[in-house]
Coordinates of C-alpha atoms and ligand atoms in Angstrom, one line a residue:
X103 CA 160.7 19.6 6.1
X104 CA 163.3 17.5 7.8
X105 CA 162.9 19.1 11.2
X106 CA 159.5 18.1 11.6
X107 CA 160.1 14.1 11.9
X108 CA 161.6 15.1 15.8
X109 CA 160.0 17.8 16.6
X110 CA 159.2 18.5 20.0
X111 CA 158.4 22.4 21.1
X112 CA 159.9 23.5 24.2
X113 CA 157.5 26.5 23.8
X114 CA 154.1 27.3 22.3
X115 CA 152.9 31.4 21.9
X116 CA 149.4 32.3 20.5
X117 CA 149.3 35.7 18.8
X118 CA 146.0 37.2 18.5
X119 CA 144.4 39.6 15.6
X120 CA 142.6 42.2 16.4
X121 CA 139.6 44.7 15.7
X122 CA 139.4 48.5 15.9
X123 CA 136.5 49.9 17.3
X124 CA 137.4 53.3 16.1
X125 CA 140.0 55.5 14.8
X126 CA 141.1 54.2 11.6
X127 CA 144.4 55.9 9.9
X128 CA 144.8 58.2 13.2
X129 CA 147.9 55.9 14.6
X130 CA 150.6 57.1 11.7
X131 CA 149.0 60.7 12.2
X132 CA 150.0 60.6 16.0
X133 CA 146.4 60.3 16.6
X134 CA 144.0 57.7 19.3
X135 CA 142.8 54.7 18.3
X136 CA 141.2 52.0 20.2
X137 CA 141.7 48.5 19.6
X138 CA 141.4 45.3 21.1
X139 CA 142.9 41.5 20.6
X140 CA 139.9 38.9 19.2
X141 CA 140.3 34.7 20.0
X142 CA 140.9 34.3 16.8
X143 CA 144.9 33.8 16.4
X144 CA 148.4 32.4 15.2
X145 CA 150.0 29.9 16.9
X146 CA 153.8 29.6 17.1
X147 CA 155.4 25.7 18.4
X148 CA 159.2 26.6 18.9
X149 CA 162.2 25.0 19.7
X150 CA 166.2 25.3 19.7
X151 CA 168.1 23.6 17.3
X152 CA 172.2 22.6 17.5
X153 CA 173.1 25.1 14.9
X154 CA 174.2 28.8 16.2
X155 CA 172.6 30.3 12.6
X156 CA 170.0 27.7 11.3
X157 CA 166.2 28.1 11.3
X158 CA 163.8 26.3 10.0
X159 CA 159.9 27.4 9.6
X160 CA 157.1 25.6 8.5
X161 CA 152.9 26.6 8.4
X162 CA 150.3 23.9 9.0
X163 CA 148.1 25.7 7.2
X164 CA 149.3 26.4 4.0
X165 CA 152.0 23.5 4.1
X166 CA 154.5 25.6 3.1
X167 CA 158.2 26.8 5.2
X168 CA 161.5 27.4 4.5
X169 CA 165.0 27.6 5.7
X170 CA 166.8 30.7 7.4
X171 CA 170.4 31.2 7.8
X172 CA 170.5 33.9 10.3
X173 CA 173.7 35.2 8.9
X174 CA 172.3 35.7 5.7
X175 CA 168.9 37.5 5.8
X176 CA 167.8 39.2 3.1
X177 CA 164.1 40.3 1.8
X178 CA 162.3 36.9 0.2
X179 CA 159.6 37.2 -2.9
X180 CA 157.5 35.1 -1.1
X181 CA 155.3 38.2 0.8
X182 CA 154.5 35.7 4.1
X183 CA 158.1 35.1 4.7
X184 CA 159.2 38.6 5.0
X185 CA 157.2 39.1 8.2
X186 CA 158.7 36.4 9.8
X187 CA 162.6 38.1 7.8
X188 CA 161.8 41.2 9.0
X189 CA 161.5 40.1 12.5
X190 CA 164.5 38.1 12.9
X191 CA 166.5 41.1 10.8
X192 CA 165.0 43.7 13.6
X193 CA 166.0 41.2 16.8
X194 CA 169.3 41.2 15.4
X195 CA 169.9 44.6 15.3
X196 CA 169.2 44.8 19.0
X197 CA 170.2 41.6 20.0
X198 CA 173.3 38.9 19.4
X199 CA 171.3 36.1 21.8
X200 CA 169.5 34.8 18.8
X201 CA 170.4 30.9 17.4
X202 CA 169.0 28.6 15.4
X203 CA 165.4 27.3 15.7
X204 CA 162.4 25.2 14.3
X205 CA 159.0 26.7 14.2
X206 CA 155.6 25.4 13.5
X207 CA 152.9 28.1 12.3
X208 CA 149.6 27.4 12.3
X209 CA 146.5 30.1 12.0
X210 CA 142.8 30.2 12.6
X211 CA 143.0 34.4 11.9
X212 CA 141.5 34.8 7.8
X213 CA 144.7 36.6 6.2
X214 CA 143.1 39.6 4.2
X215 CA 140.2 40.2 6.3
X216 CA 141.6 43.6 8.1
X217 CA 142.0 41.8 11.4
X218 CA 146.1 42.5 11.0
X219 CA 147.0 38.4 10.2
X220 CA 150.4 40.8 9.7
X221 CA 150.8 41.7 13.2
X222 CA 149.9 38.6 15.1
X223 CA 152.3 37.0 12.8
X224 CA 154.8 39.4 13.3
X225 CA 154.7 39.5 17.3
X226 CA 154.3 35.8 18.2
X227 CA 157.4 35.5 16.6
X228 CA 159.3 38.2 18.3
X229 CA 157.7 37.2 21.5
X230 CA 158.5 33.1 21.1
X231 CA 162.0 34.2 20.4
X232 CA 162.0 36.7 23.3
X233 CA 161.3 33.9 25.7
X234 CA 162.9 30.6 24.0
X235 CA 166.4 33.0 23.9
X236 CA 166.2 35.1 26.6
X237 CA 166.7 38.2 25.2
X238 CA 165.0 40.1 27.9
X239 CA 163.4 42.5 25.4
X240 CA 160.5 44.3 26.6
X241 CA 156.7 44.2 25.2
X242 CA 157.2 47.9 24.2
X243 CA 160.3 46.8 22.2
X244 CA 158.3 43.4 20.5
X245 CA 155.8 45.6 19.3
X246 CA 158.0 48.3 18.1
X247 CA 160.7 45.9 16.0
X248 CA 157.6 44.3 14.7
X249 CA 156.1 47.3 13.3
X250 CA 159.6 48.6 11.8
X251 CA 160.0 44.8 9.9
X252 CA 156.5 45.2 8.7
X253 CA 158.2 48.7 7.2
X254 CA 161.8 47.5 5.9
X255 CA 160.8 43.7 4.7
X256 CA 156.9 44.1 3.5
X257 CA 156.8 47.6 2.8
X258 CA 153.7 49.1 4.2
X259 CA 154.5 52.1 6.3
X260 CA 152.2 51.3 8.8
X261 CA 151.5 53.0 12.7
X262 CA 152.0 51.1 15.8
X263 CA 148.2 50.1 16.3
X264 CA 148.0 46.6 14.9
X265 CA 151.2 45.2 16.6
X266 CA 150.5 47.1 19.7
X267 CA 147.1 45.5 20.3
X268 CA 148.2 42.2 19.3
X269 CA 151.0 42.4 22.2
X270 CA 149.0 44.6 24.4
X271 CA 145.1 43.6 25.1
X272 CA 143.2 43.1 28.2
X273 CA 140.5 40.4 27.7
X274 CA 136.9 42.7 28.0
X275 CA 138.4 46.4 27.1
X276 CA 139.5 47.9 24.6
X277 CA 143.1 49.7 24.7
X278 CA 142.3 53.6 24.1
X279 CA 146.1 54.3 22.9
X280 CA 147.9 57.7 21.8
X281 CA 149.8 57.2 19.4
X282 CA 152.2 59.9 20.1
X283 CA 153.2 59.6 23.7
X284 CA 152.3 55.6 23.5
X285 CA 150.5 56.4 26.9
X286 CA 147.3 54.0 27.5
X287 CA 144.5 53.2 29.2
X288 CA 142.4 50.0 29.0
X289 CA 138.9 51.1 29.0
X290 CA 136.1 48.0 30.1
X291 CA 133.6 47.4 26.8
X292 CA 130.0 46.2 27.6
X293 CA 128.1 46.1 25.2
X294 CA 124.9 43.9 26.3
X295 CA 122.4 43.2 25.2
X296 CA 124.4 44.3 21.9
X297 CA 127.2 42.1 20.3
X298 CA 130.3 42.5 18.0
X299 CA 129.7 40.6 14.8
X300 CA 131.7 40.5 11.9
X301 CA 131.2 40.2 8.1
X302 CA 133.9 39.1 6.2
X303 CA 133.6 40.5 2.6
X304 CA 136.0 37.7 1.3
X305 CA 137.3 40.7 -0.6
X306 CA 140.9 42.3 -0.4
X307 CA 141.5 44.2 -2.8
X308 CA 145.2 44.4 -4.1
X309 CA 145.3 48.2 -3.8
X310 CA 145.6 47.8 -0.2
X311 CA 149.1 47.9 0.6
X312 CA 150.1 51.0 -2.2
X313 CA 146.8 53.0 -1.2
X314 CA 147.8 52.7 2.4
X315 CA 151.3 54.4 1.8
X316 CA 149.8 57.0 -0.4
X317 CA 147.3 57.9 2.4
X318 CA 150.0 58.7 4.4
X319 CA 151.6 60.6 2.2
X320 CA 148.8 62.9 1.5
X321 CA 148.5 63.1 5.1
X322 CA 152.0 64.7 4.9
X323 CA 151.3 66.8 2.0
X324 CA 148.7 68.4 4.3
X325 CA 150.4 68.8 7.3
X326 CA 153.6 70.1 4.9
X327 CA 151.5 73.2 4.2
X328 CA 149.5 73.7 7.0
X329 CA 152.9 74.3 9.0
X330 CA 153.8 77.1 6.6
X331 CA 150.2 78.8 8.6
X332 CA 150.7 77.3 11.5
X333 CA 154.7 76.6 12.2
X334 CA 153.6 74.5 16.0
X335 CA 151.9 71.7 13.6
X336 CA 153.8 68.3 13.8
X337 CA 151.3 65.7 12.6
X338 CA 147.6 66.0 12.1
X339 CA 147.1 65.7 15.7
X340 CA 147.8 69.3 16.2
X341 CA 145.4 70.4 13.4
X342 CA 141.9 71.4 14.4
X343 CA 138.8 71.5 11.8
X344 CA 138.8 75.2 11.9
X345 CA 143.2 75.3 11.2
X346 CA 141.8 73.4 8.6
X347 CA 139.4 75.6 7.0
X348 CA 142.0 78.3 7.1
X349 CA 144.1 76.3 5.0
X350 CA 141.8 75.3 2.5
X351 CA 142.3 77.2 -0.5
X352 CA 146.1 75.9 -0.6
X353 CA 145.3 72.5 -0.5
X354 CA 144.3 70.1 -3.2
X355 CA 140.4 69.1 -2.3
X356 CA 142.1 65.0 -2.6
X357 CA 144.3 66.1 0.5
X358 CA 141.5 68.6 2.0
X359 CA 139.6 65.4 2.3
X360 CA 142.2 63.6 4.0
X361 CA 143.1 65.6 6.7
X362 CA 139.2 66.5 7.3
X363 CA 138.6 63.1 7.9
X364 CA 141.7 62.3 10.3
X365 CA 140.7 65.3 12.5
X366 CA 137.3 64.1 12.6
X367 CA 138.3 60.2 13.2
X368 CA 140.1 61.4 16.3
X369 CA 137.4 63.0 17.8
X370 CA 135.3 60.3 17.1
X371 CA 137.8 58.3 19.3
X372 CA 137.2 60.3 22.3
X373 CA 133.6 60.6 21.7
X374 CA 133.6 56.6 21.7
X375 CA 135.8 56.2 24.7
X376 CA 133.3 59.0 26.3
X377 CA 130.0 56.6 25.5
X378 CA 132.1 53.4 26.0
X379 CA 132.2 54.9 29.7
X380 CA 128.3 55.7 29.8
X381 CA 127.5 53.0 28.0
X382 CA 125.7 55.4 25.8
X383 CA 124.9 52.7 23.1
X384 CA 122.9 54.9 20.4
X385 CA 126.3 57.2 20.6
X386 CA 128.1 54.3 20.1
X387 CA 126.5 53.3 17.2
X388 CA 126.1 56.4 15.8
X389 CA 129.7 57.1 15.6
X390 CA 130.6 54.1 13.6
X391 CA 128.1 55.0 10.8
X392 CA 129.8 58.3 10.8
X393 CA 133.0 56.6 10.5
X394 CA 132.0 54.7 8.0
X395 CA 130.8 57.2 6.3
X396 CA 134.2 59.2 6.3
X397 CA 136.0 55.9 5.5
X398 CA 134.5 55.5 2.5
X399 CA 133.9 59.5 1.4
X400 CA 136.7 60.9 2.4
X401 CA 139.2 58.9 2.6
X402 CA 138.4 56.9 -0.1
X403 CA 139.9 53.1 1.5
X404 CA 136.4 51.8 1.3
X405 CA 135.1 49.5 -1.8
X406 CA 131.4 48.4 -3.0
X407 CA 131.2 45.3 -1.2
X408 CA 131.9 46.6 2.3
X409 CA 129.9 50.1 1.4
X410 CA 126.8 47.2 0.8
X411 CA 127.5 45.3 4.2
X412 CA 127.2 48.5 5.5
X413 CA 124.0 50.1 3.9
X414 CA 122.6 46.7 4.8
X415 CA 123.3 46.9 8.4
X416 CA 121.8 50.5 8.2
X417 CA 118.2 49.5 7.0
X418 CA 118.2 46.7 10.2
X419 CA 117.1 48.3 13.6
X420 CA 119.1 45.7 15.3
X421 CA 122.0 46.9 14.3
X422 CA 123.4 50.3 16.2
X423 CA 126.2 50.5 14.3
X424 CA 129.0 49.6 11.5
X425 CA 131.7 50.0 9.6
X426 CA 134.7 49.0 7.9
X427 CA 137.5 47.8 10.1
X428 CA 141.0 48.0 9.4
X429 CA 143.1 49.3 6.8
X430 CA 140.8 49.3 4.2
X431 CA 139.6 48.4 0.6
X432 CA 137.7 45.1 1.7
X433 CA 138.4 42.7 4.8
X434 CA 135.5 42.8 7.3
X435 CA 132.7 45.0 8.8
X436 CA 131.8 45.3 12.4
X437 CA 128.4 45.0 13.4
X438 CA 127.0 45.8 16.7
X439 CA 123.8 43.7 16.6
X440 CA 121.3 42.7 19.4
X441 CA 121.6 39.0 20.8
X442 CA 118.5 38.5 19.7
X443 CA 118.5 39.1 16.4
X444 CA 122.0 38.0 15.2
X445 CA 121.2 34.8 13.8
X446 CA 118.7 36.6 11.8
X447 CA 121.0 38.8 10.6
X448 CA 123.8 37.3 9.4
X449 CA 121.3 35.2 7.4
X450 CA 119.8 38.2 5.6
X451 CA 123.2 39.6 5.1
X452 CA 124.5 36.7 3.6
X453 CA 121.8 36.1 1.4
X454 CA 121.5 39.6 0.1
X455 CA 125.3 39.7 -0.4
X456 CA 125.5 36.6 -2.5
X457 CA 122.8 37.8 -4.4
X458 CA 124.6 40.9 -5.0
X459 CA 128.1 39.4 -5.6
X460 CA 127.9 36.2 -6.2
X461 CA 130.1 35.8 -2.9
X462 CA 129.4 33.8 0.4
X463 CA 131.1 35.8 3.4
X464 CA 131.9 34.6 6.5
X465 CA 130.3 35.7 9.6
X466 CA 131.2 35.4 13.1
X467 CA 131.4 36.8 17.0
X468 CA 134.3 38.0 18.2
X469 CA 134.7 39.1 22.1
X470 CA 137.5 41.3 23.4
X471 CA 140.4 39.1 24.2
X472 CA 143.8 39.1 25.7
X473 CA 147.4 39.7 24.2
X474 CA 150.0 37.6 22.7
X475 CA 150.7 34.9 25.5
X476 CA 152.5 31.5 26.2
X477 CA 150.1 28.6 26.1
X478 CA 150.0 26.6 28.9
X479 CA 149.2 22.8 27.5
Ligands
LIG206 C1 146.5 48.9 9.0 C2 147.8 49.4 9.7 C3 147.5 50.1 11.0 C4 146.4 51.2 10.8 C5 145.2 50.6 10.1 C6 144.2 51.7 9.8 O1 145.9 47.9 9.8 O2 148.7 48.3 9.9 O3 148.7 50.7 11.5 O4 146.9 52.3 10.2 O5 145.6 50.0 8.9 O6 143.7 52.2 10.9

């Protein structure tokens, strides 16, 4: 691209990705969930250009970019430019500040892996353009437009957790966030002698992005006819197990399932943040095998290869806990494994998974990290 012969950024923004402890599918049922930013992350190199209307963005990685005319912005069929689309389409319903720029993107975040490439994308952008512009938007507002691009220009309806982390992390806590009221609370996470490992499954299984919507539309099936019992009921969040059981000959087992395991994911949530607190570490672990266990039961956004990770991690007595992270059908599981013993571990999970699937995953630490921020070079 033409741009990059004289390119010199006047600003550089790292946007992390991020893991969920706990509380998976809770966020778009005005549940808790509670998140935290990793290192691993996209970095945006920005400048202004002359033209009022002219962008130009380009990825390292994948040597690939495009042009924008910001007067023109429409939905792309390439799915990686949409994210960035959406964004600039959202700022521009709030905001007239915006001109034309250059952008470099360049990621060390696996895309596919359930640690919400989407979102880090998504918000470095809107924050880079926040500051480069001016548009005195606030962090509340970034994460907000991102998640509404990620539902007009990709598609998936998701809930405000991803971008909301990626904005919105503490280094060494976790964020325990309510979805409905957006109130939070950063809540400190040591885990020591324990630590966070995860096991990439290398899968991602195409399903993803129509299962997710489905989800949440049997989510709203349920809540559709457990209002006609109970007429206070808004989202899930208001529904109790026994609510539940009252309603349970007028619901279809598929959505029974559903909403049993979103009532029980949230109280997992406060039963984390509770041991979190305590560091009550067999809790801890406890909870995530029960998650797991819902995940992939229940809710059905599970698949073999991460259901093996997990039955593997299981039979080790280093490991306390795991699951699934993220949105689902593949992407990684988190491990909370004894220092002593990780080495060990991700050997024999390795070897046993490429025995069973032929596949070599990808394992590595991850510590709880900060928010999207300017990098100071
Ligand atoms: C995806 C979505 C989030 C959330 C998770 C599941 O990452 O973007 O909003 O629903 O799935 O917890």
């Amino acid at each position: 691209m033409h741009f990059l012969k004289h390119f010199s950024p006047e600003l550089v923004v790292k946007s992390p990705g991020r893991i969920n402890l706990i509380g998976e599918h809770t966020d778009y049922n005005m549940g808790y969930v509670l998140p935290t930013a990793i290192e691993k992350n996209i970095k945006f190199s920005l400048q202004k250009n002359d033209s009022d209307h002219h962008c130009n963005v380009y990825s390292r990685t994948y040597d690939t970019g495009f042009e924008i005319d910001l007067n023109k912005i429409s939905v792309s069929r390439v799915e990686w430019e949409n994210y960035i689309l959406g964004v600039l389409y959202e700022i521009s319903k709030i905001s007239n500040e915006l001109g034309g720029f250059d952008c470099i993107v360049e990621s060390n975040l696996p895309t596919g892996s359930g640690l919400s490439s989407s979102a880090a994308l998504e918000c470095g952008l809107a924050f880079g353009l926040n500051e480069l512009f001016g548009l005195g938007l606030t962090k509340l507002q970034l994460v907000q437009l991102s998640q509404t691009a990620e539902h007009t220009y990709v598609g998936t309806q998701c809930g405000i957790m991803d971008q909301f982390a990626s904005v919105m992390s503490k280094a060494g806590h976790v964020i325990m966030l309510d979805c409905r009221s957006l109130k939070y609370d950063y809540i400190p996470i040591d885990l020591f002698p324990y630590r966070i490992i995860l096991l990439n499954t290398k899968v991602s299984h195409n399903l993803a992005s129509s299962e997710y919507n489905t989800r949440k539309e049997e989510c709203e099936q349920g809540v559709a006819i457990i209002r006609k019992q109970f007429p206070q009921v808004d989202s899930l969040r208001d529904v109790n197990q026994s609510m539940l059981e009252e309603c349970k000959n007028n619901l279809s087992q598929k959505v029974y399932l559903r909403c049993k395991f979103i009532i029980a994911e949230n109280e997992r949530v406060i039963k984390m943040a509770k041991a979190l607190k305590e560091k009550d570490l067999p809790t801890l672990g406890g909870l995530l095998y029960e998650a797991h266990e819902g995940i992939s039961r229940q809710y059905e956004v599970s698949c073999k290869e991460s259901d093996f990770l997990v039955a593997f991690s299981k039979k080790n007595s280093n490991v306390l806990g795991a699951r699934q992270t993220g949105g689902g059908f593949g992407g990684c599981t988190l491990n909370i494994v004894h220092q002593d013993a990780v080495l060990e571990f991700i050997e024999s999970a390795s070897k046993s998974y490429k025995d069973k699937f032929g596949i070599q995953l990808e394992a590595f630490e991850v510590k709880p990290s900060g928010g999207t921020s300017i990098v100071v070079e």
